Amino acid sequence: YRRPSNLILVRLGVLDVGSNTVHLVAVDARRGGPPTPMSDWKTNLKLVEYLDEDGAITDKGIKKLTDNVAEAAALADQLGCDELTPFATSAVRSATNAEQILEHVHEKTGVRLTILSGEDEARITFLAARRWYGWSAGRIINLDIGGGSLEMSTGVNEEPDCAFSLNLGAGRLTHNWFHTDPPERKKINLLRDYIDAELVEPARIMRSYGSARLAVGTSKTFRTLARLTGAAPSSAGLHITRELTAPGLRQLIAFISRMTAVDRAELEGVSPSRSQQIVAGALVAEAAMRALNINKLEICPWALREGIILRRIEQGDGPVRKVGRHKDNE
């Protein structure tokens, strides 16, 4: 008896160089089944804090990024990953010296990062949400707030009808707009107006496809906002329904926008690394939900990294080394 090839496990590593973190996940995966997490490692990066006046990432930022990638690549080897998929998103994508960064990282670490376009980022994240909720969810709207950008998409299939990426990430807006702690009320109002203006056209196009049966929020920002408005903690598991409502979000903004970052870090569910940018993230979430007439969205535990894994599993013949040995494989 020959075991079907789609039951052969492979260990895949995904290295995500985001605006806030360098994040490595290792999963055991097979076609037709969900990826099984084996390891999850990340380190804070906050690349937007290393941008100079010309929009380039400074030498200090490049060194920190390179060291983080080297550490992640070594860990992937230790974990026995058959394959490593390394990619970078908004912060590197928008840096004026992006090509220099990629060459430096490759020269020093051997890892060749691929820059995902904003639209690809939105489309792949949408795939993850679709797979999590299934076809019965009907039309889905997906929102994802990262450190550097906001991704928005809607569709009824695995490929969305439209996908957008806007430079409205929580870290980017905090860095560019808030220079006091807590932020000035005037600055908050100005930022609200700016976000609303940026959302007008993408929201109009998304609404033109019709109302969604399900609105979904992915990313750490949405998980944190939901937790702050009463959703279950991460320790409750992946399959607990977590929601974020527009009224709850508005009340939360009024509360946290008056607090210092140190005080926000004391709130349950808010890490010190996220406490500085959660106000900007909340403003983006509230504006996007309002622009798309969303009163409630569900928090999806899968996002971009899971979408990358799902696409990779389906690409055909994969790596040859099998993770684990089964009697009927031999």
PDB file of N, CA, C and O in Angstrom, residues 79-146:
ATOM      1  N   LEU A  79      15.029  24.057  13.508  1.00  0.00           N
ATOM      2  CA  LEU A  79      13.708  23.440  13.556  1.00  0.00           C
ATOM      3  C   LEU A  79      13.498  22.408  12.460  1.00  0.00           C
ATOM      4  O   LEU A  79      12.482  21.724  12.436  1.00  0.00           O
ATOM      5  N   GLY A  80      14.465  22.302  11.556  1.00  0.00           N
ATOM      6  CA  GLY A  80      14.367  21.311  10.494  1.00  0.00           C
ATOM      7  C   GLY A  80      13.387  21.678   9.401  1.00  0.00           C
ATOM      8  O   GLY A  80      12.752  20.799   8.803  1.00  0.00           O
ATOM      9  N   CYS A  81      13.258  22.967   9.116  1.00  0.00           N
ATOM     10  CA  CYS A  81      12.336  23.377   8.055  1.00  0.00           C
ATOM     11  C   CYS A  81      12.847  22.885   6.701  1.00  0.00           C
ATOM     12  O   CYS A  81      14.019  23.060   6.366  1.00  0.00           O
ATOM     13  N   ASP A  82      11.943  22.256   5.940  1.00  0.00           N
ATOM     14  CA  ASP A  82      12.292  21.823   4.588  1.00  0.00           C
ATOM     15  C   ASP A  82      12.478  23.011   3.659  1.00  0.00           C
ATOM     16  O   ASP A  82      13.227  22.942   2.690  1.00  0.00           O
ATOM     17  N   GLU A  83      11.787  24.063   3.963  1.00  0.00           N
ATOM     18  CA  GLU A  83      11.765  25.203   3.051  1.00  0.00           C
ATOM     19  C   GLU A  83      11.446  26.450   3.864  1.00  0.00           C
ATOM     20  O   GLU A  83      10.656  26.416   4.810  1.00  0.00           O
ATOM     21  N   LEU A  84      12.082  27.548   3.496  1.00  0.00           N
ATOM     22  CA  LEU A  84      11.824  28.826   4.154  1.00  0.00           C
ATOM     23  C   LEU A  84      11.311  29.817   3.122  1.00  0.00           C
ATOM     24  O   LEU A  84      11.928  30.008   2.073  1.00  0.00           O
ATOM     25  N   THR A  85      10.165  30.428   3.401  1.00  0.00           N
ATOM     26  CA  THR A  85       9.609  31.461   2.531  1.00  0.00           C
ATOM     27  C   THR A  85       9.769  32.804   3.230  1.00  0.00           C
ATOM     28  O   THR A  85       9.029  33.115   4.165  1.00  0.00           O
ATOM     29  N   PRO A  86      10.747  33.612   2.812  1.00  0.00           N
ATOM     30  CA  PRO A  86      10.980  34.897   3.469  1.00  0.00           C
ATOM     31  C   PRO A  86      10.401  36.051   2.649  1.00  0.00           C
ATOM     32  O   PRO A  86      10.596  36.132   1.440  1.00  0.00           O
ATOM     33  N   PHE A  87       9.678  36.931   3.293  1.00  0.00           N
ATOM     34  CA  PHE A  87       9.106  38.066   2.567  1.00  0.00           C
ATOM     35  C   PHE A  87       9.069  39.295   3.459  1.00  0.00           C
ATOM     36  O   PHE A  87       9.147  39.214   4.693  1.00  0.00           O
ATOM     37  N   ALA A  88       8.954  40.446   2.831  1.00  0.00           N
ATOM     38  CA  ALA A  88       8.867  41.719   3.537  1.00  0.00           C
ATOM     39  C   ALA A  88       7.631  42.464   3.066  1.00  0.00           C
ATOM     40  O   ALA A  88       7.198  42.310   1.919  1.00  0.00           O
ATOM     41  N   THR A  89       7.078  43.275   3.954  1.00  0.00           N
ATOM     42  CA  THR A  89       5.849  43.993   3.620  1.00  0.00           C
ATOM     43  C   THR A  89       6.080  45.506   3.648  1.00  0.00           C
ATOM     44  O   THR A  89       7.092  45.991   3.167  1.00  0.00           O
ATOM     45  N   SER A  90       5.170  46.248   4.209  1.00  0.00           N
ATOM     46  CA  SER A  90       5.047  47.680   3.979  1.00  0.00           C
ATOM     47  C   SER A  90       6.308  48.504   4.234  1.00  0.00           C
ATOM     48  O   SER A  90       6.689  49.324   3.408  1.00  0.00           O
ATOM     49  N   ALA A  91       6.958  48.320   5.362  1.00  0.00           N
ATOM     50  CA  ALA A  91       8.077  49.203   5.720  1.00  0.00           C
ATOM     51  C   ALA A  91       9.217  49.098   4.715  1.00  0.00           C
ATOM     52  O   ALA A  91       9.787  50.118   4.294  1.00  0.00           O
ATOM     53  N   VAL A  92       9.586  47.888   4.332  1.00  0.00           N
ATOM     54  CA  VAL A  92      10.640  47.716   3.331  1.00  0.00           C
ATOM     55  C   VAL A  92      10.118  48.099   1.954  1.00  0.00           C
ATOM     56  O   VAL A  92      10.821  48.729   1.156  1.00  0.00           O
ATOM     57  N   ARG A  93       8.877  47.725   1.672  1.00  0.00           N
ATOM     58  CA  ARG A  93       8.273  48.017   0.367  1.00  0.00           C
ATOM     59  C   ARG A  93       8.303  49.513   0.045  1.00  0.00           C
ATOM     60  O   ARG A  93       8.567  49.912  -1.096  1.00  0.00           O
ATOM     61  N   SER A  94       8.019  50.341   1.041  1.00  0.00           N
ATOM     62  CA  SER A  94       7.927  51.781   0.795  1.00  0.00           C
ATOM     63  C   SER A  94       9.244  52.522   1.021  1.00  0.00           C
ATOM     64  O   SER A  94       9.327  53.724   0.738  1.00  0.00           O
ATOM     65  N   ALA A  95      10.265  51.847   1.504  1.00  0.00           N
ATOM     66  CA  ALA A  95      11.558  52.504   1.727  1.00  0.00           C
ATOM     67  C   ALA A  95      12.208  52.855   0.396  1.00  0.00           C
ATOM     68  O   ALA A  95      12.176  52.064  -0.555  1.00  0.00           O
ATOM     69  N   THR A  96      12.803  54.026   0.334  1.00  0.00           N
ATOM     70  CA  THR A  96      13.425  54.460  -0.917  1.00  0.00           C
ATOM     71  C   THR A  96      14.700  53.679  -1.230  1.00  0.00           C
ATOM     72  O   THR A  96      15.174  53.701  -2.367  1.00  0.00           O
ATOM     73  N   ASN A  97      15.263  53.002  -0.246  1.00  0.00           N
ATOM     74  CA  ASN A  97      16.463  52.187  -0.464  1.00  0.00           C
ATOM     75  C   ASN A  97      16.155  50.693  -0.344  1.00  0.00           C
ATOM     76  O   ASN A  97      16.982  49.910   0.130  1.00  0.00           O
ATOM     77  N   ALA A  98      14.965  50.299  -0.777  1.00  0.00           N
ATOM     78  CA  ALA A  98      14.531  48.912  -0.633  1.00  0.00           C
ATOM     79  C   ALA A  98      15.494  47.930  -1.291  1.00  0.00           C
ATOM     80  O   ALA A  98      15.840  46.897  -0.710  1.00  0.00           O
ATOM     81  N   GLU A  99      15.945  48.217  -2.508  1.00  0.00           N
ATOM     82  CA  GLU A  99      16.839  47.293  -3.204  1.00  0.00           C
ATOM     83  C   GLU A  99      18.153  47.125  -2.467  1.00  0.00           C
ATOM     84  O   GLU A  99      18.694  46.007  -2.367  1.00  0.00           O
ATOM     85  N   GLN A 100      18.670  48.212  -1.923  1.00  0.00           N
ATOM     86  CA  GLN A 100      19.912  48.144  -1.143  1.00  0.00           C
ATOM     87  C   GLN A 100      19.714  47.247   0.085  1.00  0.00           C
ATOM     88  O   GLN A 100      20.589  46.443   0.435  1.00  0.00           O
ATOM     89  N   ILE A 101      18.572  47.376   0.726  1.00  0.00           N
ATOM     90  CA  ILE A 101      18.273  46.561   1.907  1.00  0.00           C
ATOM     91  C   ILE A 101      18.246  45.080   1.538  1.00  0.00           C
ATOM     92  O   ILE A 101      18.842  44.241   2.224  1.00  0.00           O
ATOM     93  N   LEU A 102      17.562  44.744   0.462  1.00  0.00           N
ATOM     94  CA  LEU A 102      17.458  43.347   0.052  1.00  0.00           C
ATOM     95  C   LEU A 102      18.828  42.750  -0.262  1.00  0.00           C
ATOM     96  O   LEU A 102      19.127  41.606   0.127  1.00  0.00           O
ATOM     97  N   GLU A 103      19.665  43.511  -0.966  1.00  0.00           N
ATOM     98  CA  GLU A 103      20.996  43.015  -1.310  1.00  0.00           C
ATOM     99  C   GLU A 103      21.858  42.833  -0.067  1.00  0.00           C
ATOM    100  O   GLU A 103      22.601  41.852   0.055  1.00  0.00           O
ATOM    101  N   HIS A 104      21.773  43.762   0.864  1.00  0.00           N
ATOM    102  CA  HIS A 104      22.572  43.671   2.096  1.00  0.00           C
ATOM    103  C   HIS A 104      22.151  42.461   2.917  1.00  0.00           C
ATOM    104  O   HIS A 104      23.009  41.705   3.406  1.00  0.00           O
ATOM    105  N   VAL A 105      20.845  42.261   3.070  1.00  0.00           N
ATOM    106  CA  VAL A 105      20.357  41.116   3.839  1.00  0.00           C
ATOM    107  C   VAL A 105      20.800  39.813   3.189  1.00  0.00           C
ATOM    108  O   VAL A 105      21.247  38.878   3.873  1.00  0.00           O
ATOM    109  N   HIS A 106      20.711  39.735   1.864  1.00  0.00           N
ATOM    110  CA  HIS A 106      21.109  38.513   1.169  1.00  0.00           C
ATOM    111  C   HIS A 106      22.604  38.248   1.316  1.00  0.00           C
ATOM    112  O   HIS A 106      23.038  37.108   1.556  1.00  0.00           O
ATOM    113  N   GLU A 107      23.405  39.298   1.186  1.00  0.00           N
ATOM    114  CA  GLU A 107      24.858  39.149   1.279  1.00  0.00           C
ATOM    115  C   GLU A 107      25.274  38.666   2.666  1.00  0.00           C
ATOM    116  O   GLU A 107      26.165  37.814   2.799  1.00  0.00           O
ATOM    117  N   LYS A 108      24.637  39.203   3.701  1.00  0.00           N
ATOM    118  CA  LYS A 108      25.049  38.897   5.071  1.00  0.00           C
ATOM    119  C   LYS A 108      24.428  37.620   5.630  1.00  0.00           C
ATOM    120  O   LYS A 108      25.003  36.989   6.522  1.00  0.00           O
ATOM    121  N   THR A 109      23.257  37.236   5.127  1.00  0.00           N
ATOM    122  CA  THR A 109      22.539  36.111   5.735  1.00  0.00           C
ATOM    123  C   THR A 109      22.275  34.950   4.779  1.00  0.00           C
ATOM    124  O   THR A 109      21.944  33.853   5.227  1.00  0.00           O
ATOM    125  N   GLY A 110      22.373  35.204   3.473  1.00  0.00           N
ATOM    126  CA  GLY A 110      22.002  34.188   2.506  1.00  0.00           C
ATOM    127  C   GLY A 110      20.512  34.106   2.254  1.00  0.00           C
ATOM    128  O   GLY A 110      20.061  33.308   1.432  1.00  0.00           O
ATOM    129  N   VAL A 111      19.736  34.915   2.938  1.00  0.00           N
ATOM    130  CA  VAL A 111      18.281  34.920   2.796  1.00  0.00           C
ATOM    131  C   VAL A 111      17.886  35.994   1.790  1.00  0.00           C
ATOM    132  O   VAL A 111      18.243  37.171   1.960  1.00  0.00           O
ATOM    133  N   ARG A 112      17.169  35.599   0.767  1.00  0.00           N
ATOM    134  CA  ARG A 112      16.717  36.575  -0.227  1.00  0.00           C
ATOM    135  C   ARG A 112      15.248  36.891   0.021  1.00  0.00           C
ATOM    136  O   ARG A 112      14.364  36.088  -0.283  1.00  0.00           O
ATOM    137  N   LEU A 113      15.006  38.048   0.589  1.00  0.00           N
ATOM    138  CA  LEU A 113      13.644  38.476   0.883  1.00  0.00           C
ATOM    139  C   LEU A 113      12.910  38.850  -0.397  1.00  0.00           C
ATOM    140  O   LEU A 113      13.488  39.456  -1.303  1.00  0.00           O
ATOM    141  N   THR A 114      11.662  38.494  -0.468  1.00  0.00           N
ATOM    142  CA  THR A 114      10.773  38.929  -1.536  1.00  0.00           C
ATOM    143  C   THR A 114       9.851  40.003  -0.976  1.00  0.00           C
ATOM    144  O   THR A 114       9.279  39.827   0.101  1.00  0.00           O
ATOM    145  N   ILE A 115       9.717  41.099  -1.686  1.00  0.00           N
ATOM    146  CA  ILE A 115       8.799  42.148  -1.248  1.00  0.00           C
ATOM    147  C   ILE A 115       7.414  41.862  -1.823  1.00  0.00           C
ATOM    148  O   ILE A 115       7.241  41.758  -3.031  1.00  0.00           O
ATOM    149  N   LEU A 116       6.453  41.715  -0.930  1.00  0.00           N
ATOM    150  CA  LEU A 116       5.072  41.551  -1.364  1.00  0.00           C
ATOM    151  C   LEU A 116       4.486  42.909  -1.718  1.00  0.00           C
ATOM    152  O   LEU A 116       4.651  43.872  -0.963  1.00  0.00           O
ATOM    153  N   SER A 117       3.796  42.987  -2.826  1.00  0.00           N
ATOM    154  CA  SER A 117       3.070  44.220  -3.122  1.00  0.00           C
ATOM    155  C   SER A 117       1.926  44.355  -2.125  1.00  0.00           C
ATOM    156  O   SER A 117       1.464  43.357  -1.533  1.00  0.00           O
ATOM    157  N   GLY A 118       1.436  45.558  -1.951  1.00  0.00           N
ATOM    158  CA  GLY A 118       0.321  45.768  -1.040  1.00  0.00           C
ATOM    159  C   GLY A 118      -0.919  45.004  -1.465  1.00  0.00           C
ATOM    160  O   GLY A 118      -1.631  44.427  -0.639  1.00  0.00           O
ATOM    161  N   GLU A 119      -1.177  44.975  -2.776  1.00  0.00           N
ATOM    162  CA  GLU A 119      -2.352  44.254  -3.264  1.00  0.00           C
ATOM    163  C   GLU A 119      -2.211  42.753  -3.029  1.00  0.00           C
ATOM    164  O   GLU A 119      -3.172  42.087  -2.626  1.00  0.00           O
ATOM    165  N   ASP A 120      -1.004  42.211  -3.262  1.00  0.00           N
ATOM    166  CA  ASP A 120      -0.790  40.785  -2.991  1.00  0.00           C
ATOM    167  C   ASP A 120      -0.986  40.482  -1.517  1.00  0.00           C
ATOM    168  O   ASP A 120      -1.550  39.441  -1.148  1.00  0.00           O
ATOM    169  N   GLU A 121      -0.499  41.367  -0.673  1.00  0.00           N
ATOM    170  CA  GLU A 121      -0.677  41.179   0.768  1.00  0.00           C
ATOM    171  C   GLU A 121      -2.159  41.091   1.123  1.00  0.00           C
ATOM    172  O   GLU A 121      -2.584  40.223   1.889  1.00  0.00           O
ATOM    173  N   ALA A 122      -2.955  41.983   0.550  1.00  0.00           N
ATOM    174  CA  ALA A 122      -4.394  41.973   0.815  1.00  0.00           C
ATOM    175  C   ALA A 122      -5.045  40.715   0.270  1.00  0.00           C
ATOM    176  O   ALA A 122      -5.906  40.106   0.921  1.00  0.00           O
ATOM    177  N   ARG A 123      -4.644  40.282  -0.927  1.00  0.00           N
ATOM    178  CA  ARG A 123      -5.259  39.111  -1.558  1.00  0.00           C
ATOM    179  C   ARG A 123      -4.919  37.813  -0.807  1.00  0.00           C
ATOM    180  O   ARG A 123      -5.768  36.928  -0.642  1.00  0.00           O
ATOM    181  N   ILE A 124      -3.681  37.698  -0.378  1.00  0.00           N
ATOM    182  CA  ILE A 124      -3.275  36.478   0.325  1.00  0.00           C
ATOM    183  C   ILE A 124      -3.923  36.413   1.705  1.00  0.00           C
ATOM    184  O   ILE A 124      -4.324  35.338   2.168  1.00  0.00           O
ATOM    185  N   THR A 125      -4.050  37.560   2.362  1.00  0.00           N
ATOM    186  CA  THR A 125      -4.734  37.590   3.655  1.00  0.00           C
ATOM    187  C   THR A 125      -6.202  37.229   3.484  1.00  0.00           C
ATOM    188  O   THR A 125      -6.794  36.525   4.312  1.00  0.00           O
ATOM    189  N   PHE A 126      -6.809  37.700   2.396  1.00  0.00           N
ATOM    190  CA  PHE A 126      -8.205  37.352   2.116  1.00  0.00           C
ATOM    191  C   PHE A 126      -8.361  35.840   1.954  1.00  0.00           C
ATOM    192  O   PHE A 126      -9.328  35.245   2.444  1.00  0.00           O
ATOM    193  N   LEU A 127      -7.419  35.200   1.255  1.00  0.00           N
ATOM    194  CA  LEU A 127      -7.465  33.746   1.092  1.00  0.00           C
ATOM    195  C   LEU A 127      -7.504  33.045   2.448  1.00  0.00           C
ATOM    196  O   LEU A 127      -8.278  32.096   2.646  1.00  0.00           O
ATOM    197  N   ALA A 128      -6.666  33.505   3.386  1.00  0.00           N
ATOM    198  CA  ALA A 128      -6.637  32.889   4.712  1.00  0.00           C
ATOM    199  C   ALA A 128      -7.984  33.021   5.411  1.00  0.00           C
ATOM    200  O   ALA A 128      -8.479  32.072   6.028  1.00  0.00           O
ATOM    201  N   ALA A 129      -8.591  34.205   5.311  1.00  0.00           N
ATOM    202  CA  ALA A 129      -9.898  34.416   5.943  1.00  0.00           C
ATOM    203  C   ALA A 129     -10.959  33.531   5.288  1.00  0.00           C
ATOM    204  O   ALA A 129     -11.806  32.931   5.966  1.00  0.00           O
ATOM    205  N   ARG A 130     -10.926  33.439   3.960  1.00  0.00           N
ATOM    206  CA  ARG A 130     -11.896  32.601   3.260  1.00  0.00           C
ATOM    207  C   ARG A 130     -11.775  31.138   3.696  1.00  0.00           C
ATOM    208  O   ARG A 130     -12.775  30.456   3.952  1.00  0.00           O
ATOM    209  N   ARG A 131     -10.540  30.640   3.780  1.00  0.00           N
ATOM    210  CA  ARG A 131     -10.345  29.247   4.180  1.00  0.00           C
ATOM    211  C   ARG A 131     -10.809  29.026   5.627  1.00  0.00           C
ATOM    212  O   ARG A 131     -11.325  27.959   5.959  1.00  0.00           O
ATOM    213  N   TRP A 132     -10.610  30.009   6.474  1.00  0.00           N
ATOM    214  CA  TRP A 132     -11.010  29.843   7.870  1.00  0.00           C
ATOM    215  C   TRP A 132     -12.531  29.758   7.990  1.00  0.00           C
ATOM    216  O   TRP A 132     -13.058  28.907   8.705  1.00  0.00           O
ATOM    217  N   TYR A 133     -13.243  30.623   7.284  1.00  0.00           N
ATOM    218  CA  TYR A 133     -14.697  30.692   7.439  1.00  0.00           C
ATOM    219  C   TYR A 133     -15.455  29.826   6.441  1.00  0.00           C
ATOM    220  O   TYR A 133     -16.616  29.480   6.684  1.00  0.00           O
ATOM    221  N   GLY A 134     -14.835  29.476   5.309  1.00  0.00           N
ATOM    222  CA  GLY A 134     -15.482  28.594   4.358  1.00  0.00           C
ATOM    223  C   GLY A 134     -16.443  29.312   3.426  1.00  0.00           C
ATOM    224  O   GLY A 134     -16.709  30.512   3.535  1.00  0.00           O
ATOM    225  N   TRP A 135     -17.013  28.527   2.502  1.00  0.00           N
ATOM    226  CA  TRP A 135     -17.902  29.088   1.485  1.00  0.00           C
ATOM    227  C   TRP A 135     -19.216  29.568   2.081  1.00  0.00           C
ATOM    228  O   TRP A 135     -19.852  30.478   1.531  1.00  0.00           O
ATOM    229  N   SER A 136     -19.642  28.982   3.166  1.00  0.00           N
ATOM    230  CA  SER A 136     -20.941  29.360   3.733  1.00  0.00           C
ATOM    231  C   SER A 136     -20.957  30.798   4.231  1.00  0.00           C
ATOM    232  O   SER A 136     -22.023  31.368   4.453  1.00  0.00           O
ATOM    233  N   ALA A 137     -19.785  31.396   4.375  1.00  0.00           N
ATOM    234  CA  ALA A 137     -19.726  32.794   4.832  1.00  0.00           C
ATOM    235  C   ALA A 137     -20.214  33.770   3.777  1.00  0.00           C
ATOM    236  O   ALA A 137     -20.517  34.921   4.085  1.00  0.00           O
ATOM    237  N   GLY A 138     -20.312  33.327   2.508  1.00  0.00           N
ATOM    238  CA  GLY A 138     -20.744  34.241   1.455  1.00  0.00           C
ATOM    239  C   GLY A 138     -19.714  35.335   1.209  1.00  0.00           C
ATOM    240  O   GLY A 138     -18.514  35.110   1.310  1.00  0.00           O
ATOM    241  N   ARG A 139     -20.220  36.525   0.864  1.00  0.00           N
ATOM    242  CA  ARG A 139     -19.291  37.635   0.623  1.00  0.00           C
ATOM    243  C   ARG A 139     -18.616  38.046   1.926  1.00  0.00           C
ATOM    244  O   ARG A 139     -19.280  38.260   2.944  1.00  0.00           O
ATOM    245  N   ILE A 140     -17.309  38.162   1.873  1.00  0.00           N
ATOM    246  CA  ILE A 140     -16.507  38.582   3.019  1.00  0.00           C
ATOM    247  C   ILE A 140     -15.854  39.922   2.720  1.00  0.00           C
ATOM    248  O   ILE A 140     -15.378  40.162   1.607  1.00  0.00           O
ATOM    249  N   ILE A 141     -15.845  40.786   3.704  1.00  0.00           N
ATOM    250  CA  ILE A 141     -14.971  41.964   3.704  1.00  0.00           C
ATOM    251  C   ILE A 141     -13.875  41.686   4.713  1.00  0.00           C
ATOM    252  O   ILE A 141     -14.158  41.266   5.847  1.00  0.00           O
ATOM    253  N   ASN A 142     -12.637  41.878   4.303  1.00  0.00           N
ATOM    254  CA  ASN A 142     -11.513  41.666   5.221  1.00  0.00           C
ATOM    255  C   ASN A 142     -10.715  42.946   5.403  1.00  0.00           C
ATOM    256  O   ASN A 142     -10.392  43.630   4.424  1.00  0.00           O
ATOM    257  N   LEU A 143     -10.415  43.255   6.644  1.00  0.00           N
ATOM    258  CA  LEU A 143      -9.581  44.406   7.001  1.00  0.00           C
ATOM    259  C   LEU A 143      -8.386  43.908   7.794  1.00  0.00           C
ATOM    260  O   LEU A 143      -8.535  43.064   8.686  1.00  0.00           O
ATOM    261  N   ASP A 144      -7.213  44.431   7.488  1.00  0.00           N
ATOM    262  CA  ASP A 144      -5.997  44.050   8.203  1.00  0.00           C
ATOM    263  C   ASP A 144      -5.158  45.293   8.427  1.00  0.00           C
ATOM    264  O   ASP A 144      -4.783  45.985   7.468  1.00  0.00           O
ATOM    265  N   ILE A 145      -4.876  45.599   9.693  1.00  0.00           N
ATOM    266  CA  ILE A 145      -4.080  46.780  10.039  1.00  0.00           C
ATOM    267  C   ILE A 145      -2.709  46.333  10.518  1.00  0.00           C
ATOM    268  O   ILE A 145      -2.570  45.695  11.559  1.00  0.00           O
ATOM    269  N   GLY A 146      -1.691  46.637   9.744  1.00  0.00           N
ATOM    270  CA  GLY A 146      -0.324  46.340  10.137  1.00  0.00           C
ATOM    271  C   GLY A 146       0.371  47.578  10.682  1.00  0.00           C
ATOM    272  O   GLY A 146      -0.244  48.605  10.924  1.00  0.00           O
TER     273      GLY A 146
END
